[in-house]
PDB file of C-alpha atoms in Angstrom:
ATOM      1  CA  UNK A   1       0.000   0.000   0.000  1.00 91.00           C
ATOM      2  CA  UNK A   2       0.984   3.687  -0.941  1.00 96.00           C
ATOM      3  CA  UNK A   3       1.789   5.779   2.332  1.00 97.00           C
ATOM      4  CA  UNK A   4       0.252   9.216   1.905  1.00 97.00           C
ATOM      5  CA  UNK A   5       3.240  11.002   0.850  1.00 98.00           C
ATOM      6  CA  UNK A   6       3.437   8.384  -2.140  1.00 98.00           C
ATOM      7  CA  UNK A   7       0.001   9.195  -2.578  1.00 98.00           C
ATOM      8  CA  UNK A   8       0.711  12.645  -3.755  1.00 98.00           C
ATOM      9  CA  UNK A   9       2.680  11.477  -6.713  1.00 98.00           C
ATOM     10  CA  UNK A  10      -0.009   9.216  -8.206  1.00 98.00           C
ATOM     11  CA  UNK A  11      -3.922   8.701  -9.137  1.00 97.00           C
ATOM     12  CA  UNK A  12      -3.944  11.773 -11.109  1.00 98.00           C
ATOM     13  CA  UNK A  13      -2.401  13.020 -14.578  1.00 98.00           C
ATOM     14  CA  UNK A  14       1.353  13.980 -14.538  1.00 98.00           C
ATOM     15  CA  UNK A  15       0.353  17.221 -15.675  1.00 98.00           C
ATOM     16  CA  UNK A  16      -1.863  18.342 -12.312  1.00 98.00           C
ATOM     17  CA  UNK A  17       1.009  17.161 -10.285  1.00 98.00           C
ATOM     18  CA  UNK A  18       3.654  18.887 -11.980  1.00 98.00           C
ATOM     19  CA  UNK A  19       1.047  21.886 -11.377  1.00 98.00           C
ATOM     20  CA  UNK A  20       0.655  21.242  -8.207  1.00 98.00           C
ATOM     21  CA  UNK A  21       4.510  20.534  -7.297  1.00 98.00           C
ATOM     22  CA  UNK A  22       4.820  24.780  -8.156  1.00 98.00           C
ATOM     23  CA  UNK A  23       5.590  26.291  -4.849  1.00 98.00           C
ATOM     24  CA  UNK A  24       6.508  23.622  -2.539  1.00 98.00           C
ATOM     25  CA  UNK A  25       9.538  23.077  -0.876  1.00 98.00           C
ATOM     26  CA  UNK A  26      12.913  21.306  -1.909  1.00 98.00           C
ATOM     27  CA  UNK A  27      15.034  20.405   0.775  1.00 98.00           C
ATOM     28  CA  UNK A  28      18.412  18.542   0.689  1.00 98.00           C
ATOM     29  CA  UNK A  29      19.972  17.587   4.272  1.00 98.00           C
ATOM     30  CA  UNK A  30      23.689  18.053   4.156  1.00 95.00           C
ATOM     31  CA  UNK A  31      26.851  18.296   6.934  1.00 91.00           C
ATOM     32  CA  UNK A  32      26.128  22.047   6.868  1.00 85.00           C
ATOM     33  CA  UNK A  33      22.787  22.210   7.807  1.00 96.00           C
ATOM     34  CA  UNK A  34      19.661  22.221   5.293  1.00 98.00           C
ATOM     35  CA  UNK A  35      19.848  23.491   1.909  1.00 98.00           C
ATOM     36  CA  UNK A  36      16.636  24.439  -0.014  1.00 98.00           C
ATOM     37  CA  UNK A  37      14.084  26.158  -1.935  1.00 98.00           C
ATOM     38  CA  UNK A  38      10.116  27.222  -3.810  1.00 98.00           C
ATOM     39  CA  UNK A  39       9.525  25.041  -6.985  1.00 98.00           C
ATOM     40  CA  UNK A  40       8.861  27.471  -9.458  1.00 98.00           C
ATOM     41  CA  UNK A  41       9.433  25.453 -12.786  1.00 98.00           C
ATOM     42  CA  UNK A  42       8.446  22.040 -14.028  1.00 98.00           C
ATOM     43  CA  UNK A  43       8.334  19.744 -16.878  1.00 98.00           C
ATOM     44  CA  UNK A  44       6.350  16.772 -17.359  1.00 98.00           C
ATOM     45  CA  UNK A  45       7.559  13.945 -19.176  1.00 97.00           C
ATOM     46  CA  UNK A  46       4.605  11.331 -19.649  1.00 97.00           C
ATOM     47  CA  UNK A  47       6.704   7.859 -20.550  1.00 96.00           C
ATOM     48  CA  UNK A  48       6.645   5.590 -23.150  1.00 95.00           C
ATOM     49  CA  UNK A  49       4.951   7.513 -25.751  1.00 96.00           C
ATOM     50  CA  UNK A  50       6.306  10.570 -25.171  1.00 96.00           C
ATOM     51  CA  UNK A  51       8.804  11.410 -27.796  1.00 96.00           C
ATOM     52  CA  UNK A  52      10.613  13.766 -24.737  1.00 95.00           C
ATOM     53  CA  UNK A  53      10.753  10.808 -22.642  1.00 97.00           C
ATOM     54  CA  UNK A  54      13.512   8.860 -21.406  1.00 95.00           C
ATOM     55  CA  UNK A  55      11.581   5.796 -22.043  1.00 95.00           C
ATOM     56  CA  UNK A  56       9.902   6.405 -25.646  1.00 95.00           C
ATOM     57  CA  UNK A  57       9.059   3.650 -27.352  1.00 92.00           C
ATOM     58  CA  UNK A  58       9.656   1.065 -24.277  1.00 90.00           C
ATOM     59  CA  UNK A  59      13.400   2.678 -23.919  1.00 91.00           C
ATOM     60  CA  UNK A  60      15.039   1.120 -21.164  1.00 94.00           C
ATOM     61  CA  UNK A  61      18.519   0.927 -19.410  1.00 93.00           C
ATOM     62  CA  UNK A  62      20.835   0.802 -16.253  1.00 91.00           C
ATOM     63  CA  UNK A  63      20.814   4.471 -16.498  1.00 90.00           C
ATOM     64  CA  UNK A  64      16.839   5.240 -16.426  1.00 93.00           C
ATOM     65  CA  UNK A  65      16.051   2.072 -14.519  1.00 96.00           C
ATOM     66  CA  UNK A  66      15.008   4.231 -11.656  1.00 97.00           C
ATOM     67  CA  UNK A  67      12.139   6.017 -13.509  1.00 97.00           C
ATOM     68  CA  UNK A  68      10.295   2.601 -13.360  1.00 97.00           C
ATOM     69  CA  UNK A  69      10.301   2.536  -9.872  1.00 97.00           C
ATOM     70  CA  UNK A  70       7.943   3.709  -6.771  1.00 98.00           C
ATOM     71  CA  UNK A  71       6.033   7.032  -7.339  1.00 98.00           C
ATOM     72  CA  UNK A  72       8.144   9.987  -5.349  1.00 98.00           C
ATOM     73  CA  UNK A  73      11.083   8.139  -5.818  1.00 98.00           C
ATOM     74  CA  UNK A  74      14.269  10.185  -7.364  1.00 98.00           C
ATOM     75  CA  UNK A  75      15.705  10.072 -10.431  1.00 98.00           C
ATOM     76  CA  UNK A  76      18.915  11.908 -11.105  1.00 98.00           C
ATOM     77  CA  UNK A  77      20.509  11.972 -14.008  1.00 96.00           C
ATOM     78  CA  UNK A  78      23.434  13.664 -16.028  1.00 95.00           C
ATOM     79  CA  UNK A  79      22.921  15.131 -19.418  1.00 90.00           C
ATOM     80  CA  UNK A  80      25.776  17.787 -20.914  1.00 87.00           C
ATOM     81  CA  UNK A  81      27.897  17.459 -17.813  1.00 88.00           C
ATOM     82  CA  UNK A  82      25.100  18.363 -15.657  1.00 94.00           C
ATOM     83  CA  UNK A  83      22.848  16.541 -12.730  1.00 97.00           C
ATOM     84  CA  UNK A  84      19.324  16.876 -13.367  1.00 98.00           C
ATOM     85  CA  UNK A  85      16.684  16.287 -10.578  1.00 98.00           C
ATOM     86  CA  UNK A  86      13.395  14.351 -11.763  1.00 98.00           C
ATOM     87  CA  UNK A  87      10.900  12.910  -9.743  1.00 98.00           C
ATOM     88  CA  UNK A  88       8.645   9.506 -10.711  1.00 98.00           C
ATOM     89  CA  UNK A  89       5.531   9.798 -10.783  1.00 98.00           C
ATOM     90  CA  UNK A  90       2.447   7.095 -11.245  1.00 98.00           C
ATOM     91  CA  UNK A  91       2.702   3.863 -10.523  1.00 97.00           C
ATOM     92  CA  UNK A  92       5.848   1.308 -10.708  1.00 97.00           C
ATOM     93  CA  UNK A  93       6.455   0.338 -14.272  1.00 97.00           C
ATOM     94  CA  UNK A  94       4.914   3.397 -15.299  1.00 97.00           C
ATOM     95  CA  UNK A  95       7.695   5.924 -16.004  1.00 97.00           C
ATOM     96  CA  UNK A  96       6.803   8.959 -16.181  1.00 98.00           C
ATOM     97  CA  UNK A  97       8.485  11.633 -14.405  1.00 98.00           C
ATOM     98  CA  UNK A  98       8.692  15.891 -13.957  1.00 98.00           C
ATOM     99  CA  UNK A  99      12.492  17.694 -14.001  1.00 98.00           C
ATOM    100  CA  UNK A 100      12.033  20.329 -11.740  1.00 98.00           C
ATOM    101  CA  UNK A 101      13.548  23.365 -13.467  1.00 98.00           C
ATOM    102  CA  UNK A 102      13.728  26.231 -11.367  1.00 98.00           C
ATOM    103  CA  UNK A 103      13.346  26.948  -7.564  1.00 98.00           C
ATOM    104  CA  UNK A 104      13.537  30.171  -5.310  1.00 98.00           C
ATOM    105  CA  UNK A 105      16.401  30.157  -2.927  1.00 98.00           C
ATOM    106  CA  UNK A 106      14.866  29.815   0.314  1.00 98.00           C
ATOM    107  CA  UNK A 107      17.469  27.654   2.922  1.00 98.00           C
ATOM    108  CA  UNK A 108      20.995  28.222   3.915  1.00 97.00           C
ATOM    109  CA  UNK A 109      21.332  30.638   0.300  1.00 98.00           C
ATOM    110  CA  UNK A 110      24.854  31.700   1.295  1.00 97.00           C
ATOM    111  CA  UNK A 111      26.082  28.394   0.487  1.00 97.00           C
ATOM    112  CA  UNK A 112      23.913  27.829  -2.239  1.00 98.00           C
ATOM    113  CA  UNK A 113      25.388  30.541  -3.581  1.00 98.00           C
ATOM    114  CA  UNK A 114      28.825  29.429  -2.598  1.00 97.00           C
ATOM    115  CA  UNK A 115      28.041  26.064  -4.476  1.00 97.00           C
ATOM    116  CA  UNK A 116      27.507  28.336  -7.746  1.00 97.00           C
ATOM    117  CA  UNK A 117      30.198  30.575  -7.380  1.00 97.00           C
ATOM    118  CA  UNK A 118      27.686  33.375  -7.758  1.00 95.00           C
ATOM    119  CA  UNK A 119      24.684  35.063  -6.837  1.00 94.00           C
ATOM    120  CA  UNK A 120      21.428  36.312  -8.649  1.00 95.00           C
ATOM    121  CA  UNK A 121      18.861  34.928 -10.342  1.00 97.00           C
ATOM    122  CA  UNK A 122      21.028  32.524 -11.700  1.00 97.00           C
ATOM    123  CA  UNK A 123      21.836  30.351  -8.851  1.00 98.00           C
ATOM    124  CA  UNK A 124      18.962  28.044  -9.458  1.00 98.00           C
ATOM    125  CA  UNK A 125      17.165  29.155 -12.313  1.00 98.00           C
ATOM    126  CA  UNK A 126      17.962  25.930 -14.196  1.00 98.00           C
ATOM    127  CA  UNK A 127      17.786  22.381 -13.811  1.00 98.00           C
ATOM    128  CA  UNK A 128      21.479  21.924 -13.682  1.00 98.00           C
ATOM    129  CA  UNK A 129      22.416  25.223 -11.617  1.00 98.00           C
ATOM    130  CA  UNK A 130      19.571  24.109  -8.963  1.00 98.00           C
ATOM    131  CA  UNK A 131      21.413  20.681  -8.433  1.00 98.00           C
ATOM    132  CA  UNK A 132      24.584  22.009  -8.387  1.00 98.00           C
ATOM    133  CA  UNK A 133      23.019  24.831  -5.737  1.00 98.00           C
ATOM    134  CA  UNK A 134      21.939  22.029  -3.608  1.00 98.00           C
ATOM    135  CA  UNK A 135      25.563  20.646  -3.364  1.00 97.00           C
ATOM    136  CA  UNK A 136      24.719  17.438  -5.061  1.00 97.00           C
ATOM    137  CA  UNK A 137      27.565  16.223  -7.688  1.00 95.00           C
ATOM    138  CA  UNK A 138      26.739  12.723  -8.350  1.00 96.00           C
ATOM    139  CA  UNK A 139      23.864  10.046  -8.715  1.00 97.00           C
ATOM    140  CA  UNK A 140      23.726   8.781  -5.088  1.00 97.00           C
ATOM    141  CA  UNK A 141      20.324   9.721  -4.608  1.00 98.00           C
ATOM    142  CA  UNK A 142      19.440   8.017  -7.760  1.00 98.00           C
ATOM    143  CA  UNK A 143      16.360   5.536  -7.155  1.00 98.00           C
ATOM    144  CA  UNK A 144      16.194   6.758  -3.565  1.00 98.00           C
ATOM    145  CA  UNK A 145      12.361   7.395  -1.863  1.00 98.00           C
ATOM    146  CA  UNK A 146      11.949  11.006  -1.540  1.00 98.00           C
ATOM    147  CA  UNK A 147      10.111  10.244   1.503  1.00 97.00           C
ATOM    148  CA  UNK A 148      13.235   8.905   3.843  1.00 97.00           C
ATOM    149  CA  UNK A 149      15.942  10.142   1.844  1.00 98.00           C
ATOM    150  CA  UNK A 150      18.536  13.536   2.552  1.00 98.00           C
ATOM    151  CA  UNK A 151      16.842  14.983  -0.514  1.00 98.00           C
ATOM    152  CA  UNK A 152      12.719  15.804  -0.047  1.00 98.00           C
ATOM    153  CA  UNK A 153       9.892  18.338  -1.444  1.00 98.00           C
ATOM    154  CA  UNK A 154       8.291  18.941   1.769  1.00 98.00           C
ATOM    155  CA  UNK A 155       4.604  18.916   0.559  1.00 97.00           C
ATOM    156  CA  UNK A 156       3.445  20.746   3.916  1.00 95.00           C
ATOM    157  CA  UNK A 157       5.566  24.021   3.407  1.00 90.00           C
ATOM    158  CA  UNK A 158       4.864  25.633   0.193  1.00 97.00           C
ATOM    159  CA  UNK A 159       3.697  29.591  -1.616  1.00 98.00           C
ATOM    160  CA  UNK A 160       1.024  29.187  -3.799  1.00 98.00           C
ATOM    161  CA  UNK A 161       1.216  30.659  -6.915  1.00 98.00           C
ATOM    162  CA  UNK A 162      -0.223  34.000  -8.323  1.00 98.00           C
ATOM    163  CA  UNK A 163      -0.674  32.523 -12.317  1.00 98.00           C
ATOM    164  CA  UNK A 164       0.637  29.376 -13.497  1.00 98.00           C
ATOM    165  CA  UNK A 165       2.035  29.520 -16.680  1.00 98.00           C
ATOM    166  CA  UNK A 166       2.192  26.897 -19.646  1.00 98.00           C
ATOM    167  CA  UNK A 167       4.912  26.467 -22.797  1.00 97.00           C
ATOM    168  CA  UNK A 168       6.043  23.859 -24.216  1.00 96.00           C
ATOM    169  CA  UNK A 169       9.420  22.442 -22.945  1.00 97.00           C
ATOM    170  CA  UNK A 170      13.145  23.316 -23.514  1.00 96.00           C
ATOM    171  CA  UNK A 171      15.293  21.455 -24.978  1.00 92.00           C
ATOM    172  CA  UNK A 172      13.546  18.864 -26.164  1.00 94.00           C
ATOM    173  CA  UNK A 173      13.754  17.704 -29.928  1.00 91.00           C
ATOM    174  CA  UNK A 174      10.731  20.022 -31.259  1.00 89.00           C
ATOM    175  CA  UNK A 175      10.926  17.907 -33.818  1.00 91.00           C
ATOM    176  CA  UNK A 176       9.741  15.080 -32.087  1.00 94.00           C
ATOM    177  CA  UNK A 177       5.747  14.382 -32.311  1.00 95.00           C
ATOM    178  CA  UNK A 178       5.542  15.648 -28.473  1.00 96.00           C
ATOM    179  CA  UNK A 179       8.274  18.223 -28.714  1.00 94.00           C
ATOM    180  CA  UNK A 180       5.987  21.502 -28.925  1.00 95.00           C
ATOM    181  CA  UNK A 181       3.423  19.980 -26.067  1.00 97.00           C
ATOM    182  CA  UNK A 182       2.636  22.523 -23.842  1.00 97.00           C
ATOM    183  CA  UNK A 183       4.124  20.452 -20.745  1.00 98.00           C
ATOM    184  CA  UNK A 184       6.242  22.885 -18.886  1.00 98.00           C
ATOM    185  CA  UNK A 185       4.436  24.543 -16.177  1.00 98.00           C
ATOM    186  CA  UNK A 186       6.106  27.568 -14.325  1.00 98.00           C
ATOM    187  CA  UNK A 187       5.123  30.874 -11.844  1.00 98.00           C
ATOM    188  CA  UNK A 188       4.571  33.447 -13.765  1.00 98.00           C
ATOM    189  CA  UNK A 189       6.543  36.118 -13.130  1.00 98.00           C
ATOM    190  CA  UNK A 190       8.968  34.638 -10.742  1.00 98.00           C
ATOM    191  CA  UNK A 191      12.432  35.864 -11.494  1.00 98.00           C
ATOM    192  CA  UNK A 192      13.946  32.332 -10.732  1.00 98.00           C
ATOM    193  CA  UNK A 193      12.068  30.805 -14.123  1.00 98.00           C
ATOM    194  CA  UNK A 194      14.669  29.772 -16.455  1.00 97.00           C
ATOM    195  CA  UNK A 195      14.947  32.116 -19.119  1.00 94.00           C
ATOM    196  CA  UNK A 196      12.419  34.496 -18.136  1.00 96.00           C
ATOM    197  CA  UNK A 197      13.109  38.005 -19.529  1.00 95.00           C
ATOM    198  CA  UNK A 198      13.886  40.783 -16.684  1.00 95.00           C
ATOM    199  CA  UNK A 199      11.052  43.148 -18.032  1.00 97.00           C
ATOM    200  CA  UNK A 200       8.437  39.597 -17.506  1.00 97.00           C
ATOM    201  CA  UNK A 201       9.876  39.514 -13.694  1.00 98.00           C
ATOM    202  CA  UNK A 202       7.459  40.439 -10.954  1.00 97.00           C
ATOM    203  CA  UNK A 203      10.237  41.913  -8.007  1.00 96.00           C
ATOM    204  CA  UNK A 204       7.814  42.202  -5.596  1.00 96.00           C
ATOM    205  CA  UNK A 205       6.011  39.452  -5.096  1.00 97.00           C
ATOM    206  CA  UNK A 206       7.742  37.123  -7.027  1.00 98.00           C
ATOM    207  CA  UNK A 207       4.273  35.626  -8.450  1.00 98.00           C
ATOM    208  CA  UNK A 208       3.179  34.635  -4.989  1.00 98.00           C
ATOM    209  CA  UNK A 209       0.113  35.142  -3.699  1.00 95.00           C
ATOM    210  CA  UNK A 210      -0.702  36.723  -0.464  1.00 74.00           C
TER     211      UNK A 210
END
């Protein structure tokens, strides 16, 4: 049986919860205390007939193994030279999974930005920068429940968004039958979006509401 944080991960379309993921909290337990931060960017990535998927067409390796596993499980992977932070969602054997693309600082920030080697909006608005923000430089936490492991999204801490925002997602093959899908799901207006432009950035409130 599911436990309830499992729960939140399955029995709905990979599209609500990648919705729904915008605004809770990351947090990765380290040596130096807890490192962390607001979800502010997702992608969805809906398995094995999704041209953007790591498993299109029944693909399957060593390397993605752990996006067949338990939902809320992690799977981190390396593309470019860079970590990438996905979580499984749906059932076991079902692989589909959302990258988590952008967060806001929010926990221990001086040594997220001393993980970057710099400050700004571009600390963590990436998937790769947010990893490497979070201190994490390997696949340790690969296939690891979210639930019990050193790296969570605390579902009972979170902002709620302002506007969520759709596009399709980046760096995908657009070529691909699903590569213009309008699967990426962000907070509109935060300034920690990748690739948001500085004129689309709401200072203030940072999309937030309340």
């Amino acid at each position: 049986m599911l436990t309830k944080y499992q729960q939140f991960f399955t029995g709905r379309p990979t599209v609500e919860i990648a919705k729904d993921l915008l605004g809770k909290l990351v947090k990765y337990q380290t040596t130096n205390g807890i490192i962390g931060g607001y979800i502010v960017e997702t992608e969805a990535y809906l398995g094995e007939k999704d041209s953007a998927s790591h498993a299109f067409n029944g693909r399957r390796t060593g390397y993605s193994e752990s996006l067949y596993g338990m939902p809320g499980n992690i799977y981190l992977y390396q593309i470019r030279g860079h970590y990438c932070f996905d979580i499984v969602v749906q059932e076991a054997e079902e692989p589909q999974g959302i990258l988590l693309r952008g967060i806001e600082p929010a926990l221990n920030i001086d040594k997220m930005i001393e993980n970057r080697h710099m400050s700004g909006v571009n600390i963590t608005n990436g998937p790769g920068k947010l990893v490497q923000a979070l201190g994490i430089h390997s696949r340790d936490l690969d296939g690891q429940p979210m639930e019990t492991s050193p790296l969570t999204v605390d579902l009972h801490n979170y902002k709620i968004p302002g506007e969520i925002a759709t596009s399709a997602r980046i760096g995908v093959n657009l070529k691909g039958k699903d590569g213009l899908s309008p699967r990426r799901f962000y907070v509109k207006g935060n300034p920690y979006v990748s690739n948001v432009k500085k004129q689309d950035m709401d200072l203030e409130c940072h999309g937030w509401k309340g």
